[in-house]
Coordinates of C-alpha atoms and ligand atoms in Angstrom, one line a residue:
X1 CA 135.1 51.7 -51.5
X2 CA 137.2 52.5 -54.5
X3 CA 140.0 51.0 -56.6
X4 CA 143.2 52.2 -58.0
X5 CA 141.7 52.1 -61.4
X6 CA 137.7 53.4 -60.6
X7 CA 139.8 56.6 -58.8
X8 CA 141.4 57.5 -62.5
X9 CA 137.8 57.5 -63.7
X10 CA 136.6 61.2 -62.1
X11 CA 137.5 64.4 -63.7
X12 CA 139.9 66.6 -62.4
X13 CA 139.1 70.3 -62.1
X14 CA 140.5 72.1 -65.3
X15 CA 142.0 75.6 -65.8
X16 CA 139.1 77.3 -66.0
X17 CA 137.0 75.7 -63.5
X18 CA 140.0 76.2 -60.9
X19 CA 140.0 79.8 -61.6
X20 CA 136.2 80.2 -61.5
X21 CA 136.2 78.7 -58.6
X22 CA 138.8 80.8 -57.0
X23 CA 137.2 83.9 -58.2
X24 CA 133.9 82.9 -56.5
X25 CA 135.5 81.8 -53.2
X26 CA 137.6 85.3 -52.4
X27 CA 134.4 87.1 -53.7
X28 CA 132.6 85.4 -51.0
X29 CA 135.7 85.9 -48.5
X30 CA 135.3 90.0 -49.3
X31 CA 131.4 89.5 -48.9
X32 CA 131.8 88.4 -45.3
X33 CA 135.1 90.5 -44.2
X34 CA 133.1 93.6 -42.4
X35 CA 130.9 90.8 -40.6
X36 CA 133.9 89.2 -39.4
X37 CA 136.6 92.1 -38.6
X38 CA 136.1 92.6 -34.9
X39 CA 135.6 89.1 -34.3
X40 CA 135.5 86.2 -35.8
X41 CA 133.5 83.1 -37.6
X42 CA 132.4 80.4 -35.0
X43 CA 134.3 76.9 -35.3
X44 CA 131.0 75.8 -37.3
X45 CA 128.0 77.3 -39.1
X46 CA 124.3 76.6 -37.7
X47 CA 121.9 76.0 -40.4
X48 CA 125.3 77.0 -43.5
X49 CA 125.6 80.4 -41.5
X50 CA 128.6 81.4 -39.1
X51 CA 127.5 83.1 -35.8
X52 CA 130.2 85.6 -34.4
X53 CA 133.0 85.0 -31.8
X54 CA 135.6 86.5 -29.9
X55 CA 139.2 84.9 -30.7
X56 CA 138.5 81.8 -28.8
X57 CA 138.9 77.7 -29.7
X58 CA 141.8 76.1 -32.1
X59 CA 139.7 77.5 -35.0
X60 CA 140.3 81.3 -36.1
X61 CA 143.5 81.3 -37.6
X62 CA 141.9 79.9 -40.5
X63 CA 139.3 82.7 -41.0
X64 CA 142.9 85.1 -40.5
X65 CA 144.5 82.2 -43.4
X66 CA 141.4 82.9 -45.8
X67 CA 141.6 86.7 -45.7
X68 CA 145.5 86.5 -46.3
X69 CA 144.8 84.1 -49.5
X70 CA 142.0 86.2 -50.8
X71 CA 144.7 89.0 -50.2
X72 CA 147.2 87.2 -52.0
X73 CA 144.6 87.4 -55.1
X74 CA 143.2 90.8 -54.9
X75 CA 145.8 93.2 -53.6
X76 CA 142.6 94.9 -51.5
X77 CA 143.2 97.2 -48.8
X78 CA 140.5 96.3 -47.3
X79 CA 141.5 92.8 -46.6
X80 CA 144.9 93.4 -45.6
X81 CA 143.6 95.7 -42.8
X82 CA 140.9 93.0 -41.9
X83 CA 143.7 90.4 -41.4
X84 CA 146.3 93.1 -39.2
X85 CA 143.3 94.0 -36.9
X86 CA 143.5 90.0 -36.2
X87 CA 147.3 90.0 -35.9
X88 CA 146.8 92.5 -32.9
X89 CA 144.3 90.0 -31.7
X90 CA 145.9 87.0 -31.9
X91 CA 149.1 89.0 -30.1
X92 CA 146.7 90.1 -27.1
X93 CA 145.7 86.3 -27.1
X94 CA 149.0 84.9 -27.0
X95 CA 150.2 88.0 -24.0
X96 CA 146.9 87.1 -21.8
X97 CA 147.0 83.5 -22.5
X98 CA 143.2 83.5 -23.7
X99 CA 142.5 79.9 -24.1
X100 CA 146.0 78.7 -24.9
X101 CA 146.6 76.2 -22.4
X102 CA 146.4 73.5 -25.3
X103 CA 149.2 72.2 -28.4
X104 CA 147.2 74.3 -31.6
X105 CA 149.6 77.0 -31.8
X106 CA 150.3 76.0 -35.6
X107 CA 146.5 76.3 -36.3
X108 CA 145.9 79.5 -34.5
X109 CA 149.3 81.4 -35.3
X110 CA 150.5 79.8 -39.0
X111 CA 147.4 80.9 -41.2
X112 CA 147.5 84.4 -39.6
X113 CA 150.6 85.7 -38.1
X114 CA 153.3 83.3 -39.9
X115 CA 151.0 84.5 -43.4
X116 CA 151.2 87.9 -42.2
X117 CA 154.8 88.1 -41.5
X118 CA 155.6 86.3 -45.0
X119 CA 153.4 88.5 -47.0
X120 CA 153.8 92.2 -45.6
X121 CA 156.6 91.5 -43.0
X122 CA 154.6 92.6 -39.8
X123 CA 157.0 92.8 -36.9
X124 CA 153.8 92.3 -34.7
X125 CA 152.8 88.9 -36.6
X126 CA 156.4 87.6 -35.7
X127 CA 156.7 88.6 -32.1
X128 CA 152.7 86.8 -31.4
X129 CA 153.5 83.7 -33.7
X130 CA 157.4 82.9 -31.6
X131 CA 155.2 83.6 -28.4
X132 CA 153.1 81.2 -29.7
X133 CA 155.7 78.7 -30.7
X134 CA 157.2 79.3 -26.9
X135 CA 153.9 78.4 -25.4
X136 CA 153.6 75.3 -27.8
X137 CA 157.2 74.4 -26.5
X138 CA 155.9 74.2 -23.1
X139 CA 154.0 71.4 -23.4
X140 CA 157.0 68.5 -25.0
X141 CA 156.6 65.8 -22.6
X142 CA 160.3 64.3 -22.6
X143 CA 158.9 60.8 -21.2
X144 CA 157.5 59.8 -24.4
X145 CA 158.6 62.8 -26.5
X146 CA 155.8 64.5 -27.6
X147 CA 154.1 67.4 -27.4
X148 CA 150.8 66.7 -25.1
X149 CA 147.4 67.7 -26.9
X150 CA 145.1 68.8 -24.4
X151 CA 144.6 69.2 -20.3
X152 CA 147.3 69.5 -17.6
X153 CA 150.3 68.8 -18.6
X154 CA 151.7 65.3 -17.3
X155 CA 148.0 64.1 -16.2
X156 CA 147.6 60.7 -16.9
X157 CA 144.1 60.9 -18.2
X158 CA 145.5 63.6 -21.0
X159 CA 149.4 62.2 -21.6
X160 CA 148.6 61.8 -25.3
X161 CA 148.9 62.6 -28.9
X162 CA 147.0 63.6 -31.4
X163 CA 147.3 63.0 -34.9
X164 CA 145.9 66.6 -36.0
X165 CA 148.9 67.4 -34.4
X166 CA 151.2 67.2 -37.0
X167 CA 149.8 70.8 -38.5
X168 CA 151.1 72.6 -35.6
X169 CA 154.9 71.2 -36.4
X170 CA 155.4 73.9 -38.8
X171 CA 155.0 76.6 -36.7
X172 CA 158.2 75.4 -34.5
X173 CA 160.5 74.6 -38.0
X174 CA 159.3 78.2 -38.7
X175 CA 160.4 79.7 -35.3
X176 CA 164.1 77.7 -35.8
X177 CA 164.3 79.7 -39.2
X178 CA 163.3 83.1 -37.9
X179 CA 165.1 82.8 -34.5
X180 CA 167.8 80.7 -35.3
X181 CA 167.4 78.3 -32.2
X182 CA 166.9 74.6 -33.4
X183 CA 165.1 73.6 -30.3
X184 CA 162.4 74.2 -31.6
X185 CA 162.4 72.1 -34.8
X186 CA 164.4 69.5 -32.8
X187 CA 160.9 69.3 -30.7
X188 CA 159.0 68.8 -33.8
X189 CA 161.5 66.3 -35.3
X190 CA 161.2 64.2 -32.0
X191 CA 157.5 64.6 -31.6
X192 CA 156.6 63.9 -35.5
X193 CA 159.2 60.4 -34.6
X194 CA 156.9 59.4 -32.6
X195 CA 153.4 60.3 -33.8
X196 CA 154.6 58.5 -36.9
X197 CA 156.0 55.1 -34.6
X198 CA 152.4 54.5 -32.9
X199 CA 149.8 56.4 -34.5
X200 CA 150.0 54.8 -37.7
X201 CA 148.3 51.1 -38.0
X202 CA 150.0 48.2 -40.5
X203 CA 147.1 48.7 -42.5
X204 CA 147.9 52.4 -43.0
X205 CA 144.9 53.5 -41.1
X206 CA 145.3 56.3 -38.8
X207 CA 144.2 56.2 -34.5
X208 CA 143.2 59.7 -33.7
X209 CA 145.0 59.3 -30.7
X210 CA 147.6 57.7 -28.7
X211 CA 148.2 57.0 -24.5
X212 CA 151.9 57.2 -23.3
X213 CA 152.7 56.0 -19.1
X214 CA 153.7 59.3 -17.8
X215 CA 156.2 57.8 -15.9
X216 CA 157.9 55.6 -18.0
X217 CA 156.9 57.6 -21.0
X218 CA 156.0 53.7 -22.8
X219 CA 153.1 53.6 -25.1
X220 CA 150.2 52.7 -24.3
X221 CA 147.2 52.6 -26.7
X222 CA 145.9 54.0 -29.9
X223 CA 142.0 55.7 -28.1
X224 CA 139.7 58.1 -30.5
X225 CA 138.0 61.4 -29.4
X226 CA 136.3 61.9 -32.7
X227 CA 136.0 58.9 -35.0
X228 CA 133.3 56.3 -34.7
X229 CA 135.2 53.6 -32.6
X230 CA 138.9 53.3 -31.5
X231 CA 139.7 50.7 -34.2
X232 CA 138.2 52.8 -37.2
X233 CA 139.8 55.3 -39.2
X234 CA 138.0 59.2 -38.5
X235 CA 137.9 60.7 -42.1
X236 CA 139.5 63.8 -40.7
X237 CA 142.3 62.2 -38.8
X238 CA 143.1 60.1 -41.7
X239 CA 143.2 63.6 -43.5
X240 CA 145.3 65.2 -40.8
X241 CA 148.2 62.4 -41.3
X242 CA 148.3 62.8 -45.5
X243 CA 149.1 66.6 -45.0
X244 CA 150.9 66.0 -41.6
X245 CA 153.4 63.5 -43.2
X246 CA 153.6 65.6 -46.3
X247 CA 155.0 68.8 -43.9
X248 CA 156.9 65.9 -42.0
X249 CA 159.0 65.4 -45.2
X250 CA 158.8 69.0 -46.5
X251 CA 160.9 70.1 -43.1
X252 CA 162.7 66.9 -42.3
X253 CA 163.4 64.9 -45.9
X254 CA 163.1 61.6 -44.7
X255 CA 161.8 59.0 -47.3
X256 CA 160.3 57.3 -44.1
X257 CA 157.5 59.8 -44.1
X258 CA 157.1 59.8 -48.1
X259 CA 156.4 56.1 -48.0
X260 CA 153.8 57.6 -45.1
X261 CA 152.2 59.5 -47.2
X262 CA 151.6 57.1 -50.1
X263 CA 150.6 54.6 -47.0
X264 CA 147.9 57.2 -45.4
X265 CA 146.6 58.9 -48.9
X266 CA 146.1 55.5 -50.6
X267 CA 143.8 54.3 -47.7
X268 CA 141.9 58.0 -47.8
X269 CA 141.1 57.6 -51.5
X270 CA 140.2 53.8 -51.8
X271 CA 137.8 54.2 -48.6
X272 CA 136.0 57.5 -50.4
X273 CA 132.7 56.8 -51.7
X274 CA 131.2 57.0 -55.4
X275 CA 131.2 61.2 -55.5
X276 CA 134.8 61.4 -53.1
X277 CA 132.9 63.4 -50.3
X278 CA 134.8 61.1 -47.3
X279 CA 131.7 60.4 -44.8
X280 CA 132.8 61.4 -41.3
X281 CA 134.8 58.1 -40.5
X282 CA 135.3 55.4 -43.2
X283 CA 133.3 53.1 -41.4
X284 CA 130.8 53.9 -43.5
X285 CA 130.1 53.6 -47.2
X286 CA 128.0 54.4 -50.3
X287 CA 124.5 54.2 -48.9
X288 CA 125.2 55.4 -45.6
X289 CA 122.8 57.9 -43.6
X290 CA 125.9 59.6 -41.3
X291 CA 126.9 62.8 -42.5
X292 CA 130.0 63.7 -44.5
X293 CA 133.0 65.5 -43.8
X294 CA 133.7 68.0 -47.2
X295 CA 136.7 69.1 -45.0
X296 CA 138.3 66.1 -44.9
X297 CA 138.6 65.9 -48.2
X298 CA 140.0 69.7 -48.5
X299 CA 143.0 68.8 -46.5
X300 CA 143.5 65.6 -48.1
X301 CA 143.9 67.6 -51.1
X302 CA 145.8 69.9 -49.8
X303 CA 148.1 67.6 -48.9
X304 CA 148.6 65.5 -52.1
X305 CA 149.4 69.2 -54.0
X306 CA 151.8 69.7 -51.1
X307 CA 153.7 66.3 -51.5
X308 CA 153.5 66.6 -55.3
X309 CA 156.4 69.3 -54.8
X310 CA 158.7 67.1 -53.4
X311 CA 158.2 64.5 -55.8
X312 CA 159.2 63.1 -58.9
X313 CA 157.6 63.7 -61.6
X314 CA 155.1 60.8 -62.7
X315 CA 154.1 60.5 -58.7
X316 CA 153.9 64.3 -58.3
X317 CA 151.6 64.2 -61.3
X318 CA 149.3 61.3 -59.7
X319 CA 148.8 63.1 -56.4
X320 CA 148.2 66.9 -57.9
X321 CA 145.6 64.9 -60.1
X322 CA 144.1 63.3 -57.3
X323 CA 143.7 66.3 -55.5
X324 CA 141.9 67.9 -58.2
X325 CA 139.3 65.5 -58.4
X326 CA 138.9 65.9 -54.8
X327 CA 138.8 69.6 -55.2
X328 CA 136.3 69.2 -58.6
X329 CA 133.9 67.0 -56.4
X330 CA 134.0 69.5 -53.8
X331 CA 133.1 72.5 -55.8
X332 CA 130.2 70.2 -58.0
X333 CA 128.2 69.4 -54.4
X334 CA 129.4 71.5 -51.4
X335 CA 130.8 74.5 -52.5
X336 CA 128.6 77.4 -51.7
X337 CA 127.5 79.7 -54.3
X338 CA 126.3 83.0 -53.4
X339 CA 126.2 85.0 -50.0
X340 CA 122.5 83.9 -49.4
X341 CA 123.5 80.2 -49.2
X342 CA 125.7 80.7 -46.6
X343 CA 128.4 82.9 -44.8
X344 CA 131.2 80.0 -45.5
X345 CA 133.2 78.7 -48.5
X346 CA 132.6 74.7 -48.0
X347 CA 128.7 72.8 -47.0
X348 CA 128.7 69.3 -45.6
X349 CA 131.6 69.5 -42.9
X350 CA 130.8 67.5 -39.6
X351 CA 133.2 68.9 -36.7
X352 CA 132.0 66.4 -34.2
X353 CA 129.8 63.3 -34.7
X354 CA 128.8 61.3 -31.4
X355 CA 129.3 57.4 -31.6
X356 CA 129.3 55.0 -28.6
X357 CA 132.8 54.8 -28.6
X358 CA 133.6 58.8 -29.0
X359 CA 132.6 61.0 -25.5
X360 CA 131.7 63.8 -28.3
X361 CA 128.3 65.5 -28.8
X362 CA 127.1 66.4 -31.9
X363 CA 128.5 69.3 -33.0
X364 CA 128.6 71.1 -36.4
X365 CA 127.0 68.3 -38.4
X366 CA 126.2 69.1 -41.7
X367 CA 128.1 72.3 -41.7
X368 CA 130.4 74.7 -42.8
X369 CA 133.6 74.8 -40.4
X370 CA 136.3 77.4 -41.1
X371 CA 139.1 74.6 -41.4
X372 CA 136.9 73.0 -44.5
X373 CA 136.6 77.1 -45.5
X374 CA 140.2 77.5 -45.4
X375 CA 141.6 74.5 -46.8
X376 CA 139.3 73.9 -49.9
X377 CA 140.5 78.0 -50.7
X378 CA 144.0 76.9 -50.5
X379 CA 143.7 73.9 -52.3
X380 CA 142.2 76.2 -55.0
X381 CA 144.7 78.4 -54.4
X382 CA 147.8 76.2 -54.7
X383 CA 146.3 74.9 -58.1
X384 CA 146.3 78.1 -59.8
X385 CA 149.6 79.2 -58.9
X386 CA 153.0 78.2 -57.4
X387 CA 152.2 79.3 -53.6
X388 CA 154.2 79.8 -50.6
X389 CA 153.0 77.7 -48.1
X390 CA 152.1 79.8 -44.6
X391 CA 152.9 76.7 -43.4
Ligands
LIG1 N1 141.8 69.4 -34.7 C1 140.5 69.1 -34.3 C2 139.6 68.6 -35.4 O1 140.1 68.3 -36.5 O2 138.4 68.6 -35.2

């Protein structure tokens, strides 16, 4: 546990760490790119190193999102044509509906086809990232309203949310802006309603997820998939909700979701431990055996530098300090260092810890994962220069 006051006590990353840290992480991006052209990283290293995959699972957008950051930096060729041989990909997955049949559409399609569209204005990006958007739309449960996370659609035993979520929102606010049909944000506005009404405890704690009656579309209770028990607060949820809440007043501007975000981020950061690495669910503390989660932390921070620019300034300073504590602890004990180490960006991520209350296996413990990859390159990103979000 922390306190207001033992928080103000870390460093923060300076200038010059920020950019040496950059400069190390797209170095290690270009390293892997011919590895990782024709197909992609897995969700989660085994032993620090990636094996290969086809497009396949919520994760490879944000292999597409690293490339298009280190693009952002170096102006390589190489890169850029790394990223557009995964916009065709990501198009053919969308067209032949290679496992799609679930709500991450934001995850998959924002990283890589939104980025791609926002930073060389690929025709192909758009056309696969509205497809995607389309197929996201598919599954808004009007009793309840809210977009259904995984499984057939209306099945009792699915007719949930998720907290995670709240990334895929932007997508849809994007697709109103390109296409000029509010449906789609309307959606999001209606679903983010409700994820905020009942997935959010009075402590400020987080569920992961939340039951709806498919009939009447009532709720009906707050269940986790991958935190410890259904009472505790999963590191990564918890993480999910400070940069979910910081989109959800980004797009919509309601102070509802500010106070939200002060809520969700103060819990994050007085349950982190003495060196800020969140372990996998915040039932656990200094001293623990369980693993970490490094990516947790990456999002969280993400997050904060996200709200910061909607902020006034005193708060907006507080957060975009926070997060670069968060980001200094990261690179001092799980950044990775040199190719050798390890085919990611980020050490110490757990995807996927069993409990007795979770029905998960162990997956990924200990790990790299390309979300923690991703996120801790943006956070480093976004605290070197002003960025536009691909969010
Ligand atoms: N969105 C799934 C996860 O965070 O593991």
């Amino acid at each position: 546990m922390q306190t207001k006051e033992s928080l103000l006590s870390y460093d923060m990353m300076n200038e010059e760490q920020a950019k040496e840290a950059l400069k190390l992480a797209v170095s290690l991006v270009e390293e892997n790119v011919d590895e990782f052209t024709d197909y992609f990283p897995d969700s989660n290293s085994q032993a620090n190193f990636y094996p290969k995959t086809e497009n396949v699972e919520w994760t490879t957008g944000f292999w597409t999102g690293e490339i298009w950051l280190a693009y952002e930096e170096t102006k390589s060729e190489k890169l850029k044509h790394a990223a557009e041989v995964h916009v065709e990909s990501f198009l053919n997955r969308i067209l032949k509906r290679i496992d799609v049949d679930h709500h991450d559409m934001g995850f998959l399609y924002s990283p890589s086809c939104v980025a791609a569209w926002q930073l060389t204005g690929n025709e192909t990006a758009k056309r696969a990232a509205i497809l995607a958007a389309d197929n996201l739309m598919s599954r808004f449960c009007e009793k309840g309203q809210f977009f259904q996370a995984w499984g057939q659609l209306g099945a009792p035993d699915n007719y949930r949310l998720i907290i995670d979520c709240l990334l895929n929102m932007p997508l849809l606010f994007w697709a109103s802006e390109v296409t000029g049909d509010d449906q789609y944000a309307e959606h999001a506005k209606a679903h983010i309603k409700t994820a905020m009404q009942y997935i959010i405890r009075p402590d400020y704690s987080t569920y992961h997820t939340y039951f709806f009656d498919p009939q009447t579309g009532e709720p009906l209770k707050g269940v986790t998939h991958q935190g410890n028990r259904n009472g505790s607060a999963w590191a990564r949820g918890q993480a999910w909700g400070i940069y979910g809440s910081a989109m959800a007043y980004r797009y919509i501007k309601d102070k509802a979701y500010q106070e939200i975000f002060e809520k969700v981020t103060e819990y994050f950061l007085l349950h982190l431990p003495k060196d800020l690495i969140p372990y996998w669910d915040f039932d656990f503390d200094n001293g623990s055996a369980e693993p970490r989660d490094s990516s947790s932390a990456a999002i969280a921070a993400c997050g904060m530098l996200e709200m910061a620019k909607h902020m006034p300034e005193v708060k907006a300073q507080y957060y975009e300090n926070m997060a670069k504590r968060l980001l200094l602890a990261l690179r001092n004990t799980c950044a990775v260092t040199s190719k050798e180490q390890s085919n990611g960006l980020l050490l110490h991520g757990t995807y996927a810890r069993k409990s007795n209350e979770n029905p998960c296996a162990n997956r990924g413990v200990d790990e790299c994962n390309t979300w923690g990859d991703y996120y801790y390159l943006e956070g480093l990103v976004r605290i070197n220069k002003d960025w536009k979000s691909y969010w």
